[in-house]
Tab-separated table of C-alpha atoms and ligand atoms in Angstrom:
chain	number	residue	atom	x	y	z
R	1	MET	CA	0.099	0.099	0.027
R	2	ARG	CA	1.366	3.397	-0.830
R	3	HIS	CA	1.231	6.292	1.625
R	4	ALA	CA	1.606	10.002	1.094
R	5	THR	CA	4.181	11.557	3.163
R	6	ILE	CA	5.872	14.983	3.335
R	7	ILE	CA	9.663	14.968	2.290
R	8	GLY	CA	10.201	18.729	1.796
R	9	THR	CA	8.877	22.030	2.972
R	10	GLY	CA	9.562	25.676	2.036
R	11	SER	CA	8.187	29.108	2.549
R	12	TYR	CA	8.498	32.703	1.405
R	13	ALA	CA	6.944	36.059	2.317
R	14	PRO	CA	7.654	39.709	0.817
R	15	ASP	CA	10.346	41.547	2.838
R	16	ASN	CA	8.138	44.590	3.402
R	17	THR	CA	6.898	44.343	6.984
R	18	MET	CA	3.859	46.569	8.094
R	19	THR	CA	3.368	46.972	11.941
R	20	ASN	CA	0.456	47.620	13.895
R	21	GLU	CA	1.747	51.130	14.266
R	22	ASP	CA	1.836	51.428	10.390
R	23	LEU	CA	-1.818	50.734	10.352
R	24	THR	CA	-2.613	53.406	12.461
R	25	LYS	CA	-1.819	55.808	9.931
R	26	LEU	CA	-4.652	54.183	7.585
R	27	VAL	CA	-7.355	53.368	9.831
R	28	ASP	CA	-8.757	54.173	13.415
R	29	THR	CA	-6.934	51.528	15.312
R	30	ASN	CA	-4.101	50.974	17.720
R	31	ASP	CA	-1.469	48.331	18.746
R	32	GLU	CA	-3.171	47.439	21.867
R	33	TRP	CA	-6.724	46.680	20.306
R	34	ILE	CA	-5.012	44.457	17.407
R	35	ILE	CA	-2.877	42.558	19.763
R	36	THR	CA	-5.232	41.715	22.439
R	37	ARG	CA	-8.048	40.905	19.958
R	38	THR	CA	-6.000	39.028	17.542
R	39	GLY	CA	-2.284	38.541	18.827
R	40	ILE	CA	-0.995	39.857	15.549
R	41	LYS	CA	1.863	42.245	15.730
R	42	GLU	CA	3.060	42.733	12.162
R	43	ARG	CA	2.418	41.332	8.744
R	44	ARG	CA	4.179	41.050	5.461
R	45	ILE	CA	2.778	43.176	2.576
R	46	ALA	CA	3.960	42.718	-1.148
R	47	THR	CA	5.087	45.884	-2.738
R	48	GLY	CA	5.217	44.574	-6.308
R	49	GLU	CA	5.551	40.581	-6.108
R	50	LEU	CA	2.386	38.602	-7.366
R	51	THR	CA	0.865	35.595	-5.730
R	52	SER	CA	3.000	33.386	-8.231
R	53	ASP	CA	6.038	35.016	-7.475
R	54	LEU	CA	5.602	34.176	-3.762
R	55	ALA	CA	4.490	30.683	-4.669
R	56	TYR	CA	7.544	30.201	-6.850
R	57	GLU	CA	10.019	31.143	-4.050
R	58	ALA	CA	8.288	28.637	-1.638
R	59	ALA	CA	8.260	26.200	-4.405
R	60	VAL	CA	11.902	26.240	-5.160
R	61	ARG	CA	12.768	25.897	-1.183
R	62	ALA	CA	10.396	22.858	-0.652
R	63	ILE	CA	11.844	21.132	-4.001
R	64	GLN	CA	15.281	21.759	-2.687
R	65	ASN	CA	14.781	20.678	0.858
R	66	ALA	CA	13.095	17.377	-0.451
R	67	GLY	CA	16.316	16.627	-2.314
R	68	LEU	CA	14.476	16.467	-5.769
R	69	THR	CA	14.723	18.661	-8.961
R	70	ALA	CA	11.693	20.197	-10.620
R	71	ALA	CA	11.758	17.658	-13.466
R	72	GLU	CA	10.740	15.014	-10.760
R	73	ILE	CA	7.522	16.788	-9.829
R	74	ASP	CA	4.498	14.997	-11.281
R	75	LEU	CA	1.713	17.365	-10.310
R	76	ILE	CA	1.653	20.903	-8.927
R	77	ILE	CA	-1.327	22.053	-6.934
R	78	CYS	CA	-1.572	25.733	-5.861
R	79	ALA	CA	-4.320	26.810	-3.359
R	80	THR	CA	-5.109	30.379	-3.479
R	81	ILE	CA	-7.983	32.889	-3.535
R	82	THR	CA	-5.778	35.599	-4.893
R	83	PRO	CA	-4.338	34.168	-8.384
R	84	ASP	CA	-2.618	36.739	-10.730
R	85	SER	CA	-5.350	36.051	-13.269
R	86	PHE	CA	-8.515	33.793	-13.929
R	87	MET	CA	-6.004	32.108	-16.529
R	88	PRO	CA	-3.392	30.865	-16.441
R	89	SER	CA	-3.474	29.259	-12.962
R	90	VAL	CA	-0.664	30.195	-10.589
R	91	ALA	CA	0.341	26.527	-10.726
R	92	CYS	CA	0.879	26.737	-14.613
R	93	ILE	CA	3.065	29.889	-13.972
R	94	VAL	CA	4.962	28.164	-11.260
R	95	GLN	CA	5.220	24.950	-13.391
R	96	ASP	CA	6.692	27.192	-16.481
R	97	ARG	CA	9.082	29.041	-13.945
R	98	LEU	CA	10.310	25.910	-12.344
R	99	LYS	CA	10.696	24.105	-15.650
R	100	ALA	CA	8.813	21.237	-14.271
R	101	MET	CA	8.324	19.771	-17.515
R	102	LYS	CA	6.418	16.659	-16.875
R	103	ALA	CA	4.075	18.198	-14.217
R	104	ALA	CA	0.389	18.533	-14.468
R	105	ALA	CA	-0.793	21.761	-12.772
R	106	PHE	CA	-3.979	23.292	-11.505
R	107	ASP	CA	-5.312	25.681	-8.669
R	108	LEU	CA	-7.684	24.950	-6.092
R	109	THR	CA	-9.933	27.182	-4.046
R	110	ALA	CA	-10.844	26.298	-0.404
R	111	ALA	CA	-9.920	29.783	1.132
R	112	CYS	CA	-7.831	29.311	4.357
R	113	THR	CA	-8.383	25.689	4.228
R	114	GLY	CA	-6.741	25.471	0.830
R	115	MET	CA	-3.317	23.807	1.992
R	116	ILE	CA	-5.402	21.030	3.731
R	117	TYR	CA	-7.582	20.418	0.602
R	118	GLY	CA	-4.353	20.582	-1.359
R	119	MET	CA	-2.471	17.809	0.666
R	120	VAL	CA	-5.581	15.508	0.754
R	121	THR	CA	-6.061	15.913	-2.998
R	122	ALA	CA	-2.241	15.083	-3.438
R	123	ALA	CA	-2.630	11.757	-1.205
R	124	GLN	CA	-5.343	10.488	-3.687
R	125	PHE	CA	-3.133	10.782	-6.524
R	126	ILE	CA	-0.380	9.086	-4.698
R	127	GLU	CA	-2.232	6.275	-2.911
R	128	THR	CA	-3.738	5.368	-6.182
R	129	GLY	CA	-0.304	4.967	-7.871
R	130	MET	CA	-0.798	7.764	-10.542
R	131	TYR	CA	2.020	10.023	-9.171
R	132	GLN	CA	5.066	9.912	-7.178
R	133	ASN	CA	5.987	13.363	-6.287
R	134	ILE	CA	3.595	16.171	-5.883
R	135	LEU	CA	4.036	19.910	-4.882
R	136	VAL	CA	1.308	21.508	-3.123
R	137	ILE	CA	1.674	25.240	-2.490
R	138	GLY	CA	-0.564	27.703	-0.507
R	139	ALA	CA	0.084	31.237	-1.781
R	140	GLU	CA	-1.763	34.641	-1.328
R	141	THR	CA	-1.505	38.376	-2.054
R	142	LEU	CA	-4.438	38.946	0.251
R	143	SER	CA	-3.297	42.789	0.405
R	144	LYS	CA	-4.841	43.117	-3.054
R	145	ILE	CA	-8.341	42.147	-1.924
R	146	LEU	CA	-8.560	43.966	1.392
R	147	ASN	CA	-10.416	47.292	1.725
R	148	TRP	CA	-7.723	49.455	3.448
R	149	GLU	CA	-10.217	51.790	4.980
R	150	ASP	CA	-12.124	48.902	6.795
R	151	ARG	CA	-10.537	48.454	10.214
R	152	SER	CA	-12.337	45.527	11.065
R	153	THR	CA	-10.572	43.414	8.301
R	154	CYS	CA	-7.453	45.048	6.955
R	155	VAL	CA	-5.553	44.665	10.150
R	156	LEU	CA	-6.086	40.894	10.185
R	157	PHE	CA	-4.372	39.677	7.091
R	158	GLY	CA	-0.867	39.624	5.180
R	159	ASP	CA	0.946	38.133	2.221
R	160	GLY	CA	2.814	34.814	1.876
R	161	ALA	CA	3.534	31.415	0.612
R	162	GLY	CA	4.184	27.880	1.987
R	163	ALA	CA	4.787	24.719	0.072
R	164	VAL	CA	5.306	20.998	0.580
R	165	VAL	CA	6.455	18.123	-1.534
R	166	VAL	CA	4.130	15.113	-1.020
R	167	SER	CA	5.574	11.723	-2.233
R	168	SER	CA	4.933	8.123	-2.048
R	169	THR	CA	6.186	5.993	0.492
R	170	GLU	CA	5.643	2.259	1.331
R	171	LYS	CA	6.190	2.832	4.942
R	172	GLU	CA	3.110	2.930	7.316
R	173	SER	CA	3.768	6.499	7.952
R	174	GLY	CA	3.215	10.068	6.536
R	175	MET	CA	-0.436	11.167	6.241
R	176	LEU	CA	-2.433	8.744	8.658
R	177	SER	CA	-5.935	10.246	8.452
R	178	SER	CA	-7.702	13.249	7.008
R	179	ASN	CA	-10.990	14.932	7.252
R	180	LEU	CA	-12.539	17.520	4.742
R	181	LEU	CA	-15.869	19.468	5.560
R	182	SER	CA	-17.799	22.325	3.890
R	183	ASP	CA	-20.952	24.294	4.608
R	184	GLY	CA	-21.959	26.569	1.727
R	185	SER	CA	-25.198	27.634	3.637
R	186	LYS	CA	-22.610	29.805	5.841
R	187	GLN	CA	-21.090	31.316	2.596
R	188	ALA	CA	-22.166	34.956	3.776
R	189	LEU	CA	-19.825	34.880	6.846
R	190	LEU	CA	-16.563	35.436	4.758
R	191	SER	CA	-16.569	36.427	1.228
R	192	CYS	CA	-15.077	38.328	-1.517
R	193	PRO	CA	-16.839	38.678	-5.126
R	194	ALA	CA	-15.545	38.180	-8.338
R	195	VAL	CA	-16.129	40.216	-11.495
R	196	PRO	CA	-19.856	40.761	-12.017
R	197	LEU	CA	-21.883	39.348	-14.834
R	198	ASN	CA	-21.591	42.012	-17.699
R	199	ASN	CA	-22.834	40.959	-21.092
R	200	PRO	CA	-24.840	42.254	-23.988
R	201	PHE	CA	-27.969	41.017	-21.897
R	202	THR	CA	-27.133	42.506	-18.669
R	203	LYS	CA	-27.037	46.219	-17.358
R	204	ALA	CA	-23.755	46.285	-15.534
R	205	GLU	CA	-23.936	49.106	-13.004
R	206	THR	CA	-20.411	48.677	-11.645
R	207	THR	CA	-17.630	50.325	-13.492
R	208	ASN	CA	-14.841	50.526	-10.934
R	209	PHE	CA	-15.281	47.121	-9.409
R	210	ALA	CA	-12.823	46.406	-6.645
R	211	PRO	CA	-13.424	43.228	-4.807
R	212	SER	CA	-12.585	43.041	-1.204
R	213	ILE	CA	-13.111	40.890	1.775
R	214	THR	CA	-16.064	41.060	3.995
R	215	MET	CA	-16.569	39.214	7.061
R	216	GLN	CA	-19.076	38.665	10.016
R	217	GLY	CA	-16.047	38.605	12.398
R	218	GLN	CA	-17.713	37.095	15.507
R	219	GLU	CA	-19.679	34.393	13.602
R	220	VAL	CA	-16.422	33.292	11.683
R	221	PHE	CA	-14.910	33.234	15.172
R	222	LYS	CA	-17.421	30.756	16.594
R	223	PHE	CA	-17.195	28.674	13.170
R	224	ALA	CA	-13.467	28.538	13.614
R	225	VAL	CA	-13.451	27.192	17.226
R	226	ARG	CA	-16.042	24.612	16.317
R	227	SER	CA	-14.310	23.660	13.250
R	228	ILE	CA	-10.690	23.084	14.866
R	229	THR	CA	-12.282	21.103	17.571
R	230	GLU	CA	-14.484	18.797	15.324
R	231	ASN	CA	-11.719	18.379	12.733
R	232	VAL	CA	-9.205	17.496	15.187
R	233	LYS	CA	-11.363	15.026	17.055
R	234	ALA	CA	-12.193	13.403	13.627
R	235	VAL	CA	-8.666	12.604	12.488
R	236	LEU	CA	-7.659	11.508	15.881
R	237	LYS	CA	-10.351	8.993	15.713
R	238	LYS	CA	-9.812	7.848	12.205
R	239	ALA	CA	-6.038	7.127	12.959
R	240	ASN	CA	-7.151	5.675	16.428
R	241	HIS	CA	-4.889	8.120	18.134
R	242	THR	CA	-5.461	10.528	21.126
R	243	VAL	CA	-4.324	13.949	21.575
R	244	GLU	CA	-1.717	12.905	23.968
R	245	ASP	CA	0.170	11.158	20.894
R	246	ILE	CA	0.315	14.434	19.141
R	247	LYS	CA	3.356	16.593	19.443
R	248	TYR	CA	2.129	19.870	17.667
R	249	ILE	CA	-1.369	20.953	16.362
R	250	ILE	CA	-0.544	23.507	13.470
R	251	PRO	CA	-3.481	25.378	12.944
R	252	HIS	CA	-4.524	27.955	10.404
R	253	GLN	CA	-3.056	31.249	11.742
R	254	ALA	CA	-5.934	33.590	12.214
R	255	ASN	CA	-6.373	34.624	15.831
R	256	LEU	CA	-4.718	33.726	19.087
R	257	ARG	CA	-8.037	33.830	21.068
R	258	ILE	CA	-9.540	31.316	18.321
R	259	ILE	CA	-6.798	28.891	19.335
R	260	GLU	CA	-7.109	29.594	23.168
R	261	GLN	CA	-10.613	28.721	23.058
R	262	ALA	CA	-10.124	25.680	20.808
R	263	ALA	CA	-7.445	24.428	23.220
R	264	LYS	CA	-9.834	24.606	26.007
R	265	PHE	CA	-12.429	22.610	24.046
R	266	LEU	CA	-9.973	20.030	23.444
R	267	ASP	CA	-8.487	20.013	26.735
R	268	VAL	CA	-4.861	20.532	25.766
R	269	PRO	CA	-2.398	23.120	26.671
R	270	VAL	CA	-2.290	26.034	24.356
R	271	ASP	CA	1.445	25.529	23.652
R	272	LYS	CA	0.595	22.209	21.926
R	273	PHE	CA	-0.469	24.541	19.168
R	274	TYR	CA	2.233	26.087	16.892
R	275	LEU	CA	1.823	29.731	16.399
R	276	ASN	CA	3.569	32.309	14.247
R	277	LEU	CA	0.562	34.581	13.429
R	278	GLU	CA	2.107	37.513	15.439
R	279	HIS	CA	4.759	37.957	12.738
R	280	TYR	CA	2.492	37.140	9.328
R	281	GLY	CA	-1.213	37.761	10.338
R	282	ASN	CA	-3.634	35.625	8.524
R	283	THR	CA	-2.155	34.475	5.222
R	284	SER	CA	-4.976	32.264	4.343
R	285	ALA	CA	-4.016	29.216	2.133
R	286	ALA	CA	-0.285	29.963	3.097
R	287	SER	CA	-0.510	30.175	6.914
R	288	ILE	CA	-0.320	26.412	7.629
R	289	GLY	CA	2.715	25.851	5.261
R	290	ILE	CA	4.548	28.755	6.495
R	291	ALA	CA	4.165	27.392	10.048
R	292	LEU	CA	5.131	23.963	9.231
R	293	ASP	CA	8.291	25.172	7.400
R	294	GLU	CA	9.292	27.138	10.177
R	295	LEU	CA	9.039	24.173	12.627
R	296	VAL	CA	10.978	22.062	10.157
R	297	GLN	CA	13.793	24.606	9.634
R	298	ASN	CA	14.182	25.193	13.288
R	299	LYS	CA	14.359	21.420	13.761
R	300	GLN	CA	11.496	21.227	16.123
R	301	ILE	CA	10.006	18.021	14.474
R	302	GLN	CA	11.804	14.664	14.545
R	303	HIS	CA	11.284	11.467	12.864
R	304	GLY	CA	8.194	9.835	14.218
R	305	ASP	CA	6.617	12.904	15.517
R	306	LYS	CA	2.849	13.161	15.104
R	307	LEU	CA	1.478	16.391	13.835
R	308	ILE	CA	-2.146	17.693	13.078
R	309	LEU	CA	-2.586	20.201	10.732
R	310	VAL	CA	-6.022	22.035	10.827
R	311	GLY	CA	-7.639	24.832	8.727
R	312	PHE	CA	-10.867	26.599	8.338
R	313	GLY	CA	-12.057	29.423	6.407
R	314	GLY	CA	-14.245	30.869	3.481
R	315	GLY	CA	-16.836	28.741	1.952
R	316	MET	CA	-17.118	27.840	4.809
R	317	THR	CA	-14.678	25.056	4.693
R	318	SER	CA	-12.583	23.240	7.019
R	319	GLY	CA	-10.396	20.079	7.418
R	320	ALA	CA	-7.345	18.392	9.124
R	321	VAL	CA	-4.725	15.980	8.362
R	322	LEU	CA	-2.869	13.735	10.998
R	323	LEU	CA	0.800	13.032	10.015
R	324	GLU	CA	3.646	10.896	11.223
R	325	TRP	CA	6.898	12.638	10.330
R	326	ASP	CA	9.244	10.561	8.314
P	1	UT7	O1	-9.465	32.848	8.109
P	1	UT7	C1	-10.637	33.144	8.876
P	1	UT7	C2	-10.558	34.609	8.814
P	1	UT7	N1	-11.210	35.414	9.844
P	1	UT7	C3	-11.055	35.296	11.066
P	1	UT7	O2	-10.507	34.397	11.636
P	1	UT7	C4	-11.912	36.379	12.082
P	1	UT7	C5	-12.506	35.728	13.309
P	1	UT7	N2	-13.019	36.766	14.106
P	1	UT7	C6	-12.173	37.516	14.910
P	1	UT7	O3	-11.013	37.185	14.792
P	1	UT7	C7	-12.685	38.741	15.511
P	1	UT7	O4	-14.124	38.623	15.453
P	1	UT7	C8	-12.123	40.070	15.184
P	1	UT7	C9	-10.788	40.035	15.489
P	1	UT7	C10	-12.275	40.159	13.771
P	1	UT7	C11	-12.896	41.109	16.073
P	1	UT7	O5	-12.913	40.908	17.407
P	1	UT7	P1	-14.251	41.195	18.321
P	1	UT7	O6	-13.688	40.811	19.531
P	1	UT7	O7	-15.010	40.081	17.590
P	1	UT7	O8	-14.461	42.435	18.081
P	1	UT7	P2	-15.888	43.282	17.407
P	1	UT7	O9	-16.108	42.922	16.063
P	1	UT7	O10	-16.939	42.660	18.332
P	1	UT7	O11	-15.763	44.732	17.478
P	1	UT7	C12	-15.539	45.146	18.954
P	1	UT7	C13	-15.254	46.771	18.760
P	1	UT7	C14	-16.286	47.393	17.937
P	1	UT7	O12	-16.565	48.818	18.397
P	1	UT7	P3	-17.666	49.179	19.285
P	1	UT7	O13	-18.838	48.791	18.269
P	1	UT7	O14	-17.671	48.135	20.487
P	1	UT7	O15	-17.433	50.481	19.646
P	1	UT7	C15	-15.576	47.610	16.619
P	1	UT7	O16	-15.846	48.793	15.866
P	1	UT7	O17	-13.806	46.991	18.233
P	1	UT7	C16	-14.213	47.840	17.016
P	1	UT7	N3	-13.148	47.506	16.121
P	1	UT7	C17	-11.583	47.859	16.231
P	1	UT7	N4	-11.202	48.954	17.069
P	1	UT7	C18	-9.846	49.227	16.780
P	1	UT7	C19	-13.088	46.494	15.058
P	1	UT7	N5	-12.087	46.504	14.496
P	1	UT7	C20	-11.260	47.408	15.033
P	1	UT7	C21	-9.703	47.701	14.863
P	1	UT7	N6	-9.137	48.630	15.769
P	1	UT7	N7	-8.951	47.384	13.977
């Protein structure tokens, strides 16, 4: 039986750091409010790089850390809600820049759960024997879909990219269980429109259309806490593990208070959750990959460690994977 396992990680974020203090020049906010309500101190904001640029840099690092060349990648999946264009996909742009000549490539949309959906999708191709090495990227330039006059959203998000190489192993390790959920009935909680219908049969009224994220913060907060709890319990049950078997839970990095509440519901110490949101803010599909790469680069994960990656976000979507690190 083939199993899907992560053999390399990489991440990248723009150099430009925007602090909470910087935000006070744009909207009526302050450092204390942002830190106490979210835990975020700063975020990276692109000054010219596109989502595909961030995705490419994270991909190069992940492939190098996996000890592979781009020519050995069979498939590229890029999770993003902020692609450079409707077409080509970010995955195809990255495929070209990497010269990953044999790779198929497509983008996937599951908002902040994108990395989890991407990994689980990759695992299916591997377990069926279709592919050996799959590059999964989560990449976002959320700064281009923020309303920089709306203090309730613009302080929360940042730009960045994370990537993993998922490969086939005969060992009973790697991805031990997974869980994916969606609830489209809650779509209005967190959304960002695409271009409106505009053709000879419609009367388009919007000329200066600029899509931006809108959010019902408190409802998303409750959804997030419930989703983390439900998905963590589900992957533990499916793998016949208990939370004590898990070294780190790596959540989508949205808000420290969400994680504190989820830790309480799961009855685990909050430091079992790995957090770096204070430096990146919420980078949507990129956040889990960036956090995982940070743990790997800091050598905080050893062979045999068990991890849960868990995400939640627009759609609404949520999901988790339980991994044994090779
Ligand atoms: O990937 C998933 C993405 N989304 C999330 O994770 C968001 C989940 N939700 C949250 O994290 C929280 O709901 C927020 C951090 C967004 C907001 O925190 P909250 O404790 O739910 O605050 P609130 O919306 O109830 O607002 C409290 C007050 C309001 O003022 P009044 O009406 O009490 O006078 C807001 O206008 O805080 C005000 N406020 C701000 N004040 C200073 C809202 N945003 C800001 C701000 N700075 N940036």
